[in-house]
PDB file of C-alpha atoms in Angstrom:
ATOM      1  CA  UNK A 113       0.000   0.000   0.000  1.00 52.00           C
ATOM      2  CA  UNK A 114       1.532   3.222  -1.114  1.00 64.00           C
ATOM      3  CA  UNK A 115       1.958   5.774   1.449  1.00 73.00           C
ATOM      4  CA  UNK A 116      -0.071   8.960   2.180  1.00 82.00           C
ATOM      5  CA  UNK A 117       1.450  11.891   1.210  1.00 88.00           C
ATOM      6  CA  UNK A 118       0.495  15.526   2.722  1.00 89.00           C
ATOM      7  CA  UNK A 119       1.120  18.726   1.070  1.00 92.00           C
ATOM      8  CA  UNK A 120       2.763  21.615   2.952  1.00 92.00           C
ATOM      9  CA  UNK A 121      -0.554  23.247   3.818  1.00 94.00           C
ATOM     10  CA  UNK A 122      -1.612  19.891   5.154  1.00 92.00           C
ATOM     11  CA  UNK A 123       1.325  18.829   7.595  1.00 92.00           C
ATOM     12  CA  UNK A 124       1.142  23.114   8.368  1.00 92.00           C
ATOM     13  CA  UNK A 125      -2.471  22.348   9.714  1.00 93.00           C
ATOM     14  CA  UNK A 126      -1.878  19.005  11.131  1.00 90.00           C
ATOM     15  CA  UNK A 127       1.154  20.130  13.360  1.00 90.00           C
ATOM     16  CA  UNK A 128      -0.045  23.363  13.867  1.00 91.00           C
ATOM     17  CA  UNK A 129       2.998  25.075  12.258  1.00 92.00           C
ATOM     18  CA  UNK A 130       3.243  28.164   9.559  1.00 94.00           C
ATOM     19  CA  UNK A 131       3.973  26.874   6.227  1.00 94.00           C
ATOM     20  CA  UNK A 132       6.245  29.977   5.726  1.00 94.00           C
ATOM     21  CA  UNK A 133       8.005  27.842   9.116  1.00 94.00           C
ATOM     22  CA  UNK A 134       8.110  24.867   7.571  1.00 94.00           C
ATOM     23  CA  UNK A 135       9.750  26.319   4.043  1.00 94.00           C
ATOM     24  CA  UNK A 136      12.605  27.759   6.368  1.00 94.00           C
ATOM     25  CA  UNK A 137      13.092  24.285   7.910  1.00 94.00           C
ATOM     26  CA  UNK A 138      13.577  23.414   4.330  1.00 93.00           C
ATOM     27  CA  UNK A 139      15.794  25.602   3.605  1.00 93.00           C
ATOM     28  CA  UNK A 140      18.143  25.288   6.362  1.00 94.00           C
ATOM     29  CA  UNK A 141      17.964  21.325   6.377  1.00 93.00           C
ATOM     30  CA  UNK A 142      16.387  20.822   9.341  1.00 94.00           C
ATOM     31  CA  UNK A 143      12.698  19.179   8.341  1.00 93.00           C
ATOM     32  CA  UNK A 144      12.959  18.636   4.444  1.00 92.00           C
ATOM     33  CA  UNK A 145       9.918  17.101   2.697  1.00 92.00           C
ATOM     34  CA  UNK A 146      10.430  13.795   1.590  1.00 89.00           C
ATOM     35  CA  UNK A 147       9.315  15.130  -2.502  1.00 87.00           C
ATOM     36  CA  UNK A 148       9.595  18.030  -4.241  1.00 89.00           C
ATOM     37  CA  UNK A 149       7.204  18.233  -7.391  1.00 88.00           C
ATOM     38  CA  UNK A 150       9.658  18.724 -10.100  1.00 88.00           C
ATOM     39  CA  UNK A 151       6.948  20.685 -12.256  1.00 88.00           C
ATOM     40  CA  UNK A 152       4.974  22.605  -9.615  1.00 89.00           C
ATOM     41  CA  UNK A 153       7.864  22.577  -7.127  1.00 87.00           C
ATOM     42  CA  UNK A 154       5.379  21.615  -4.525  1.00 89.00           C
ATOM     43  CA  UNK A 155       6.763  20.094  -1.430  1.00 90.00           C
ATOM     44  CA  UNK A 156       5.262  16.788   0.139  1.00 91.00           C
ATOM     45  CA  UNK A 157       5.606  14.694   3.178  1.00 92.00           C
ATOM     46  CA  UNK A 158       5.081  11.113   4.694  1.00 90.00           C
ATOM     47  CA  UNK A 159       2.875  10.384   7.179  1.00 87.00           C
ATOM     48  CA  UNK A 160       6.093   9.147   9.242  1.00 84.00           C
ATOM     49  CA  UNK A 161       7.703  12.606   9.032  1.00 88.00           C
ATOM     50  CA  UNK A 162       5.420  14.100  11.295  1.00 87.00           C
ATOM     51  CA  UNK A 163       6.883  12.016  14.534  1.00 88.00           C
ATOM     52  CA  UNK A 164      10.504  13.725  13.714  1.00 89.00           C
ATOM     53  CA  UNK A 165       8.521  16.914  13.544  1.00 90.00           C
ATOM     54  CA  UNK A 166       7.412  16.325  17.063  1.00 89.00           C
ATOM     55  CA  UNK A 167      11.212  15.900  18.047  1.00 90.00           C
ATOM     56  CA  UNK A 168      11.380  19.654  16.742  1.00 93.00           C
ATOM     57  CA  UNK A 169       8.818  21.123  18.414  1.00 91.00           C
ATOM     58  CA  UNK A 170       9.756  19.731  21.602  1.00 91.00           C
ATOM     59  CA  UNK A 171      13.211  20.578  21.963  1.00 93.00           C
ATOM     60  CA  UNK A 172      12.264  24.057  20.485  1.00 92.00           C
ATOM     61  CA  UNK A 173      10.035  24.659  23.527  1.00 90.00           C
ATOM     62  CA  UNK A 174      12.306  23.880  26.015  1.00 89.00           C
ATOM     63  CA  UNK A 175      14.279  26.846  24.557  1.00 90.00           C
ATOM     64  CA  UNK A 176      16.683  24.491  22.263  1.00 92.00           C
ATOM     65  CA  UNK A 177      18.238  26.697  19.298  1.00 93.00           C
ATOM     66  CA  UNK A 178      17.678  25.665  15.646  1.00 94.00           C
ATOM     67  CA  UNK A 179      21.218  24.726  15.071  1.00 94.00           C
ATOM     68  CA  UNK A 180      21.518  22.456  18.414  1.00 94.00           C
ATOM     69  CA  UNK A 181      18.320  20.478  17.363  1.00 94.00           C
ATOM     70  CA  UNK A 182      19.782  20.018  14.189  1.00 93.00           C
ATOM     71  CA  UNK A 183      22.616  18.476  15.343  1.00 93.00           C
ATOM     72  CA  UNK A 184      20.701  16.625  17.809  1.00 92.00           C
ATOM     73  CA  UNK A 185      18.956  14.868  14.933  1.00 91.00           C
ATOM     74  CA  UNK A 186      22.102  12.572  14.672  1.00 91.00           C
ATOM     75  CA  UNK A 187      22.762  11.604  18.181  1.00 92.00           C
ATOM     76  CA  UNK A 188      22.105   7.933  19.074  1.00 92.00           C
ATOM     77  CA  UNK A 189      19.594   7.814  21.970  1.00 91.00           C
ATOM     78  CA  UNK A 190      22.505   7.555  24.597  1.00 94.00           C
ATOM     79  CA  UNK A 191      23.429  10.928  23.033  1.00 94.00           C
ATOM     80  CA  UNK A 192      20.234  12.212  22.876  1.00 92.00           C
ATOM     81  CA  UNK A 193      19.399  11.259  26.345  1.00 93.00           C
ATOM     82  CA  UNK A 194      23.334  13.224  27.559  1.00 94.00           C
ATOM     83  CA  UNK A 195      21.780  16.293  25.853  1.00 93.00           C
ATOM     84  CA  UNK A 196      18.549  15.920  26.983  1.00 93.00           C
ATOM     85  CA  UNK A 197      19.818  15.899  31.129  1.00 94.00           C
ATOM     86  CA  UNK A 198      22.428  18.846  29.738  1.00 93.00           C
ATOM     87  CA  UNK A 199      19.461  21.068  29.292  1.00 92.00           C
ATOM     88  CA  UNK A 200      17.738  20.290  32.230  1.00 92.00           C
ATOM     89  CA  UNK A 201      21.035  21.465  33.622  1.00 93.00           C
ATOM     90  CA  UNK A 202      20.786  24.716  31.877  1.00 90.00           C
ATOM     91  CA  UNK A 203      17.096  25.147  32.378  1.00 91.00           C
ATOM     92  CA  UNK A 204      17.487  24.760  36.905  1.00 92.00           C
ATOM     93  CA  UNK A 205      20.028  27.254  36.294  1.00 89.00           C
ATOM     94  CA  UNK A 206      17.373  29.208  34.403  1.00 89.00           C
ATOM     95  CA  UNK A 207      15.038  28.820  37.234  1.00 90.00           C
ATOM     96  CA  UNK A 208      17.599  29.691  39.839  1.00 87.00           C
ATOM     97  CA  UNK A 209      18.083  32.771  37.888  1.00 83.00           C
ATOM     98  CA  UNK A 210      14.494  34.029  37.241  1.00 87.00           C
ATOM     99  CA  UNK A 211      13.634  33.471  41.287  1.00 86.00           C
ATOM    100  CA  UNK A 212      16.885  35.598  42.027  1.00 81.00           C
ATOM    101  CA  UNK A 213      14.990  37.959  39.834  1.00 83.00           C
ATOM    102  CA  UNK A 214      11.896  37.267  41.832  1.00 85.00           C
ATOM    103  CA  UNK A 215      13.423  37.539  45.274  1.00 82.00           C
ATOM    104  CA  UNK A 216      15.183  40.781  44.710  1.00 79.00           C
ATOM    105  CA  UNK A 217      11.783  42.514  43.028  1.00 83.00           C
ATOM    106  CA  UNK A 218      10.256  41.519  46.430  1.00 83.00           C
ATOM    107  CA  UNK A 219      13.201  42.770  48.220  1.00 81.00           C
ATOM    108  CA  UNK A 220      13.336  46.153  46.284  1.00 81.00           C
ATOM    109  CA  UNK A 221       9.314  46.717  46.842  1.00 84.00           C
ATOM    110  CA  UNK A 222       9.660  46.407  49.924  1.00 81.00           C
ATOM    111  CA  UNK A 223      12.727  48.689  50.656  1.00 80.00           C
ATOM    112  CA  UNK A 224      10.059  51.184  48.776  1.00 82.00           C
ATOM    113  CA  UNK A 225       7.404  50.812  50.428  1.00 82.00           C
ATOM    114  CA  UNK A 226       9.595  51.398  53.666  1.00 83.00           C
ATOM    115  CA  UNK A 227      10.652  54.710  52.291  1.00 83.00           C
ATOM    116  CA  UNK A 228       7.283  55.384  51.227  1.00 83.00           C
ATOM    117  CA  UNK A 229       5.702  54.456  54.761  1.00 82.00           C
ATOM    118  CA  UNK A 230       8.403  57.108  56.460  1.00 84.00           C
ATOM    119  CA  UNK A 231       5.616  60.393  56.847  1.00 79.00           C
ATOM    120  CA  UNK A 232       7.756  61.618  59.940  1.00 84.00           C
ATOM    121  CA  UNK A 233      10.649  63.262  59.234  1.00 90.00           C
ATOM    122  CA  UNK A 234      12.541  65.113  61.459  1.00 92.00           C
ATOM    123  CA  UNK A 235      10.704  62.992  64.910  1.00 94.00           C
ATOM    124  CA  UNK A 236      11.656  59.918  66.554  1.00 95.00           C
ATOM    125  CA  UNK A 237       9.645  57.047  65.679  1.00 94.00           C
ATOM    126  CA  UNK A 238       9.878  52.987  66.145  1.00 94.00           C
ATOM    127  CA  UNK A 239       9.707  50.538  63.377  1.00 92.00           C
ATOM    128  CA  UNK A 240       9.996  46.593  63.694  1.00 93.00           C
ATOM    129  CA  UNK A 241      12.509  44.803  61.344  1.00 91.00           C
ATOM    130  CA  UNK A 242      13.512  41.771  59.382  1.00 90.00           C
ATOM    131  CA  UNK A 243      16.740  40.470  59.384  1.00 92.00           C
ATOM    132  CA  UNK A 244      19.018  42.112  56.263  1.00 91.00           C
ATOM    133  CA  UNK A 245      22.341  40.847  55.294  1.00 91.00           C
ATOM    134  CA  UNK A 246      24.299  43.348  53.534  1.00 92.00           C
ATOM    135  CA  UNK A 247      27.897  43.815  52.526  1.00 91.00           C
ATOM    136  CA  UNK A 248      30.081  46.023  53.854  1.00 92.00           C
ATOM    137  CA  UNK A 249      33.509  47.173  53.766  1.00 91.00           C
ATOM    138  CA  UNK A 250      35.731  48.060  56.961  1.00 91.00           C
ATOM    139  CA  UNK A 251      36.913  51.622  57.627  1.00 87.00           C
ATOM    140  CA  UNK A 252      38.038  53.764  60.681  1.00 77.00           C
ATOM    141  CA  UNK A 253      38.839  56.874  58.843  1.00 78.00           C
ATOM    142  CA  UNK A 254      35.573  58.150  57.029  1.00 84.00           C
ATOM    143  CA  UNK A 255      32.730  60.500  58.591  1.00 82.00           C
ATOM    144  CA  UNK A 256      29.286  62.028  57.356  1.00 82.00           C
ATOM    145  CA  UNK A 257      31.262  64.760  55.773  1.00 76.00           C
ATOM    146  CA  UNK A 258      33.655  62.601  53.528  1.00 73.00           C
ATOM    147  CA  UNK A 259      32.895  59.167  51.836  1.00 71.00           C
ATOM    148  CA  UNK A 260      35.084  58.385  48.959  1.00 67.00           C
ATOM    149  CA  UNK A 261      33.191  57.208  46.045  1.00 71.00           C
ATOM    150  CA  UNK A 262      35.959  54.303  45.699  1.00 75.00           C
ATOM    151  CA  UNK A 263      34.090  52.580  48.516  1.00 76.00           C
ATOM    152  CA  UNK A 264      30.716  51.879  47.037  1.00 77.00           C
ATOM    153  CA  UNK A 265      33.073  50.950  43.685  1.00 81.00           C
ATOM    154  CA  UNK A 266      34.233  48.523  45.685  1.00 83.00           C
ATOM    155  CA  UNK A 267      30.930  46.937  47.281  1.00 84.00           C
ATOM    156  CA  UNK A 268      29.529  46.993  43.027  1.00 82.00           C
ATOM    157  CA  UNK A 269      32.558  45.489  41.665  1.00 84.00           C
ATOM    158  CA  UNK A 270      32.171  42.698  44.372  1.00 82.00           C
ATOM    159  CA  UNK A 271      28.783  42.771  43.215  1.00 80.00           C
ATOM    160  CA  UNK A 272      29.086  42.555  39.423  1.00 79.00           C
ATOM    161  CA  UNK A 273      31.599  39.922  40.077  1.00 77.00           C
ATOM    162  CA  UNK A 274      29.591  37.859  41.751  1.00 71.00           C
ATOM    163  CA  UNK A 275      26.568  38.263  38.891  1.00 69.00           C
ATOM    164  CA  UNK A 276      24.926  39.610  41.619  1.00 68.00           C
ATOM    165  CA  UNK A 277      21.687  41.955  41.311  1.00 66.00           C
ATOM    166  CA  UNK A 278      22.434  45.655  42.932  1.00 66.00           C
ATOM    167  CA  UNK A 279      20.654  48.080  46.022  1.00 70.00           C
ATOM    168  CA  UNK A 280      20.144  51.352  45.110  1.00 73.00           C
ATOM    169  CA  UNK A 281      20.956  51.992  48.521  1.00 81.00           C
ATOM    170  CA  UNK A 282      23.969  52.506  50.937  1.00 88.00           C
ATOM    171  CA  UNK A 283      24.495  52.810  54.003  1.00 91.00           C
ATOM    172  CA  UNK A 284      27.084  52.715  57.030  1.00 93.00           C
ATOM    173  CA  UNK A 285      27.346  51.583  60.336  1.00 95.00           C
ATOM    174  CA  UNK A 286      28.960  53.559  63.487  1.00 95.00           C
ATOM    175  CA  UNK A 287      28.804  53.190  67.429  1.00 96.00           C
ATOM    176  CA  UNK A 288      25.975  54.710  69.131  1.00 97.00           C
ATOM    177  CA  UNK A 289      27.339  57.311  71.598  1.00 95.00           C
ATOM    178  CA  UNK A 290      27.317  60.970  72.550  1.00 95.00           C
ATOM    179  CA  UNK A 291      28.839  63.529  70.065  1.00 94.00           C
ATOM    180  CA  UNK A 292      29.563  66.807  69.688  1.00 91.00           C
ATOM    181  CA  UNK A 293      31.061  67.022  66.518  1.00 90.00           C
ATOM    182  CA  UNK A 294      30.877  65.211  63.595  1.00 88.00           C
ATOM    183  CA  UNK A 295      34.784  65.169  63.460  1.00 87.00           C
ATOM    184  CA  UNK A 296      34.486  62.446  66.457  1.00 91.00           C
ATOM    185  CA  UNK A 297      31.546  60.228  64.565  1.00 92.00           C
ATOM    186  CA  UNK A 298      33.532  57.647  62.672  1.00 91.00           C
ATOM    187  CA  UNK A 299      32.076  55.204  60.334  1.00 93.00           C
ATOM    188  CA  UNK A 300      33.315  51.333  60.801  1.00 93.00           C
ATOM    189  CA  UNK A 301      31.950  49.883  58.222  1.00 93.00           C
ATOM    190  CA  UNK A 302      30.111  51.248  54.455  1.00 91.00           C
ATOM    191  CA  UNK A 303      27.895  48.838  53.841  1.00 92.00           C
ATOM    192  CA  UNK A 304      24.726  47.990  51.029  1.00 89.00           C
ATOM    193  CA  UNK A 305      22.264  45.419  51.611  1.00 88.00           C
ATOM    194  CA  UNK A 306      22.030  41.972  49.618  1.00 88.00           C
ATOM    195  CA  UNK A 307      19.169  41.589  47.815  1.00 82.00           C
ATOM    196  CA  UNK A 308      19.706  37.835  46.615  1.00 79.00           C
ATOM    197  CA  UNK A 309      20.638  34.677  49.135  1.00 80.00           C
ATOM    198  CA  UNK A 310      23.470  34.472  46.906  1.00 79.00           C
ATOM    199  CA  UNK A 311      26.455  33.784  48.692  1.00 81.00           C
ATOM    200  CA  UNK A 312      28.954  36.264  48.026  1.00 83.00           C
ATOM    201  CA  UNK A 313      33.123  34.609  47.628  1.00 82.00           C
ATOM    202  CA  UNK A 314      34.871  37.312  45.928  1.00 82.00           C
ATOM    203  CA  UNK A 315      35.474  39.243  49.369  1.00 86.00           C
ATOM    204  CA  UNK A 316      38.661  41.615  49.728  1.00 84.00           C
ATOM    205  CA  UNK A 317      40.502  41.325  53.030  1.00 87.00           C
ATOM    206  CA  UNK A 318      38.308  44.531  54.158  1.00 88.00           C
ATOM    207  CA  UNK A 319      34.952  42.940  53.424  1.00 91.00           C
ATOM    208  CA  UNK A 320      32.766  41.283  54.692  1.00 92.00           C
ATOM    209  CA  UNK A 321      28.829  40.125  54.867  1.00 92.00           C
ATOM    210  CA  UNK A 322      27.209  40.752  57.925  1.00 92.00           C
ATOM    211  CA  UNK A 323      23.869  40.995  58.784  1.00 93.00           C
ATOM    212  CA  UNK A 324      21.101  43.857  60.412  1.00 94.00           C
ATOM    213  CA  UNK A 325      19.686  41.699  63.189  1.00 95.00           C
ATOM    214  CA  UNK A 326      16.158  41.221  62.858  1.00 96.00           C
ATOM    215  CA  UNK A 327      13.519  43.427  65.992  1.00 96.00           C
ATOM    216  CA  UNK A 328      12.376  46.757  67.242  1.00 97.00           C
ATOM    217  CA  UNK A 329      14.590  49.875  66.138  1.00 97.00           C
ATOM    218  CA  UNK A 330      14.096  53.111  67.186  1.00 97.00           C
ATOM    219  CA  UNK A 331      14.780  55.906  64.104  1.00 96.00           C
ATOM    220  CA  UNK A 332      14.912  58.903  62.691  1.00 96.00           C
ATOM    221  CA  UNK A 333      14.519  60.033  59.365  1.00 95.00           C
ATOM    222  CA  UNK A 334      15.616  63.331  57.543  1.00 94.00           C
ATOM    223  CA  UNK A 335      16.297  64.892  54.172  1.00 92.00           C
ATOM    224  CA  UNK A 336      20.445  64.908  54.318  1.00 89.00           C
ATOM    225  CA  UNK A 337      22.153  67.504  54.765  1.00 87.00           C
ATOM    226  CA  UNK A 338      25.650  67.970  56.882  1.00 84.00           C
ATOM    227  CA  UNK A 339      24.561  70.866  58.835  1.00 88.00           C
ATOM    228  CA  UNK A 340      21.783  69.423  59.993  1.00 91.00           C
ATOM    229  CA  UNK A 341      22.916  65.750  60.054  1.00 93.00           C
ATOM    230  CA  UNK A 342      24.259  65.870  64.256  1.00 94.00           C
ATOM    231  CA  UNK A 343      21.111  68.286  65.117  1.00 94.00           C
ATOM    232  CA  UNK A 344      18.968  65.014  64.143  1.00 96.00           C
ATOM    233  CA  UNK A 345      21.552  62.199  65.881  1.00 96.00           C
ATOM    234  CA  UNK A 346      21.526  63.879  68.834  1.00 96.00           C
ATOM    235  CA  UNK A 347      17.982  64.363  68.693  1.00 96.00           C
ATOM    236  CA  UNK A 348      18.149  60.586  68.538  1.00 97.00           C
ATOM    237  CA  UNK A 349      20.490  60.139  71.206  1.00 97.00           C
ATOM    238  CA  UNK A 350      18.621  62.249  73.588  1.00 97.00           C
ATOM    239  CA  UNK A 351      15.288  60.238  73.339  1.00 97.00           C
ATOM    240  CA  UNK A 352      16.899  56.846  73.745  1.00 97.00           C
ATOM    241  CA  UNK A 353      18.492  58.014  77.141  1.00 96.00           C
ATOM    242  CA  UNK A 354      15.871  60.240  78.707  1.00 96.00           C
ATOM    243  CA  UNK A 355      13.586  57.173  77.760  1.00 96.00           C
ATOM    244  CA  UNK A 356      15.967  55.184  79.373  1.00 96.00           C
ATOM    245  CA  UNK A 357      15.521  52.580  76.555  1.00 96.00           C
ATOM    246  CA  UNK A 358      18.043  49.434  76.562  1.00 97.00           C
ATOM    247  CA  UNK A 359      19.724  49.648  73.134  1.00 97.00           C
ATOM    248  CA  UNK A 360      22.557  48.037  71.439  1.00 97.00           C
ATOM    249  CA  UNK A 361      25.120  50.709  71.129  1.00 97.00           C
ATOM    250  CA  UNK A 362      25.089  50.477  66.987  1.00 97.00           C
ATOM    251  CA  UNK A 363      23.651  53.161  64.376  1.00 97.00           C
ATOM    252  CA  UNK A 364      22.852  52.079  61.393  1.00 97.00           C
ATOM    253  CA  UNK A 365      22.746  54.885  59.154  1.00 95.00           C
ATOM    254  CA  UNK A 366      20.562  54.095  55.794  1.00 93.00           C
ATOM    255  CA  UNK A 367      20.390  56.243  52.573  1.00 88.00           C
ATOM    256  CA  UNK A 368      17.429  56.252  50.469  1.00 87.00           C
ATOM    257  CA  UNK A 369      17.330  58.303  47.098  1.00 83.00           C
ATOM    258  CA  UNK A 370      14.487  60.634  46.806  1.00 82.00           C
ATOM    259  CA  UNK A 371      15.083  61.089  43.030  1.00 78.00           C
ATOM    260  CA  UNK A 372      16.976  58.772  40.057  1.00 72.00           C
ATOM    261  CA  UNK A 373      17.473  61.110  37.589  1.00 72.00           C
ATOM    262  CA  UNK A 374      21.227  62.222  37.062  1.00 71.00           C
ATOM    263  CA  UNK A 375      19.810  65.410  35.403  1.00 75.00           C
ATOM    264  CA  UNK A 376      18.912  66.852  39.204  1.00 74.00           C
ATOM    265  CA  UNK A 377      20.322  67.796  42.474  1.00 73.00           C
ATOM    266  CA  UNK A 378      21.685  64.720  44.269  1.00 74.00           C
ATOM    267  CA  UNK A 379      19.073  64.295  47.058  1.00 81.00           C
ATOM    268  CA  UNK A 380      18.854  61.656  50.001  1.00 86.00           C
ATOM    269  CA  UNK A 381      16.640  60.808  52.972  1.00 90.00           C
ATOM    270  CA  UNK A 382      18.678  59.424  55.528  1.00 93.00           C
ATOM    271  CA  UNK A 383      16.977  57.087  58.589  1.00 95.00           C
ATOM    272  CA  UNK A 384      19.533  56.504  61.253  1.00 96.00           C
ATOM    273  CA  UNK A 385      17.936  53.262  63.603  1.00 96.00           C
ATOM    274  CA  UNK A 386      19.456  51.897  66.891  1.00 97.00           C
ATOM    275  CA  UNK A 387      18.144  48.325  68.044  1.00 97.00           C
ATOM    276  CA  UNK A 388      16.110  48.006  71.248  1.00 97.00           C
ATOM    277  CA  UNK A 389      17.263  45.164  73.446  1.00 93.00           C
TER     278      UNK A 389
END
């Protein structure tokens, strides 16, 4: 029994493919029809072909390119099998990838909505927290009035190193204690938070991840400025001890961009919080 033959517009309706598809299949070798009318140049296939079709198809979805399933065509099914467990391979890392993504969209939101939630600046308020790691860079030497640019250079490089996504914040860390000047308020560390679970291995001997313990902070939020910047520590300061509150004796200072346009005035809101015992 001779067998069935389909024409292009056929096998196009059967498997649900273009015909102008199936023509650049042709063309490039990968599905050819099994007889060309030499007179009409029409293009016809066996029933059979359509199974190999399905081999197409398939591997296309799962994101295979053209020129791999083409040369998958000649593997035995040991080889096909290898290549088959090499793209589940590629696809976790896929996966891993797009809930990075995921994670640090929630992460990001939520910073937001933080700075978004702040409606008291300038007063002491109290705010509970999650636990944030972040990564941050040791230093003795730099104050509210000088911060080198080369240290958030620094955290980013470790950053882009890593593949890792960025903050679009900074911050720094320094101990909680009277001052009178901002000459005696030293930073110890420079730090931005981690917005993946990624861990981070391409640390310099100055760096570090560490981690804002989780609890009830007591804060204060302002539009930065350095004149202004000890009027609303001490402000801080002054609370905590005629409130006689129990705190761990660390600021952590947080800056939050107010606008992300490099075409205006650089312009910061800046929450400094101290952890309640």
């Amino acid at each position: 029994m001779e067998e069935k033959l389909y024409s292009i517009g056929e096998v196009s309706k059967l498997a649900n493919i273009s015909i102008q598809t199936l023509r650049y299949y042709d063309q490039i070798g990968l599905f050819k029809p099994s007889h060309v009318d030499p007179k009409t140049n029409y293009r016809y296939y066996k029933d059979a072909q359509l199974y190999y079709l399905d081999i197409i198809k398939s591997l296309k979805y799962i994101g295979v390119s053209l020129e791999e399933i083409k040369a998958a065509q000649a593997f035995t099914p040991a080889e096909l099998l290898s290549f088959l467990q090499q793209q589940e391979n590629v696809i976790e890392k896929q996966i891993n990838r797009m809930y990075e993504i995921k994670q640090s969209l929630y992460k990001t939101k939520k910073q937001m909505e933080e700075q978004l939630a702040i409606d008291m600046l300038d007063t002491v308020y109290f705010k509970n927290e999650e636990t944030n790691r972040i990564l941050s860079i040791h230093t003795n030497e730099l104050t509210p009035y000088y911060i080198p640019n080369t240290y958030y250079s620094s955290l980013i490089k470790t950053l882009e190193i890593e593949n890792s996504l960025l903050s679009n914040r900074y911050g720094c860390i320094y101990p909680y204690q009277p001052y009178n000047s901002l000459d005696e308020l030293h930073y110890s560390h420079i730090f931005t938070p981690l917005i993946t679970d990624r861990y981070i291995t391409h640390l310099t001997a100055d760096m570090e991840v560490k981690t804002i313990p989780a609890g009830r902070y007591v804060c204060i939020a302002f539009i930065f400025e350095q004149d202004t910047y000890l009027v609303h520590y001490q402000k801080l300061y002054h609370y905590i001890e005629e409130n006689a509150l129990n705190v761990v004796p660390i600021v952590y200072e947080i800056f939050m961009p107010i606008n992300y346009s490099p075409n205006k005035a650089d312009e910061f809101i800046v929450e400094l919080k101290v952890k309640i015992k």
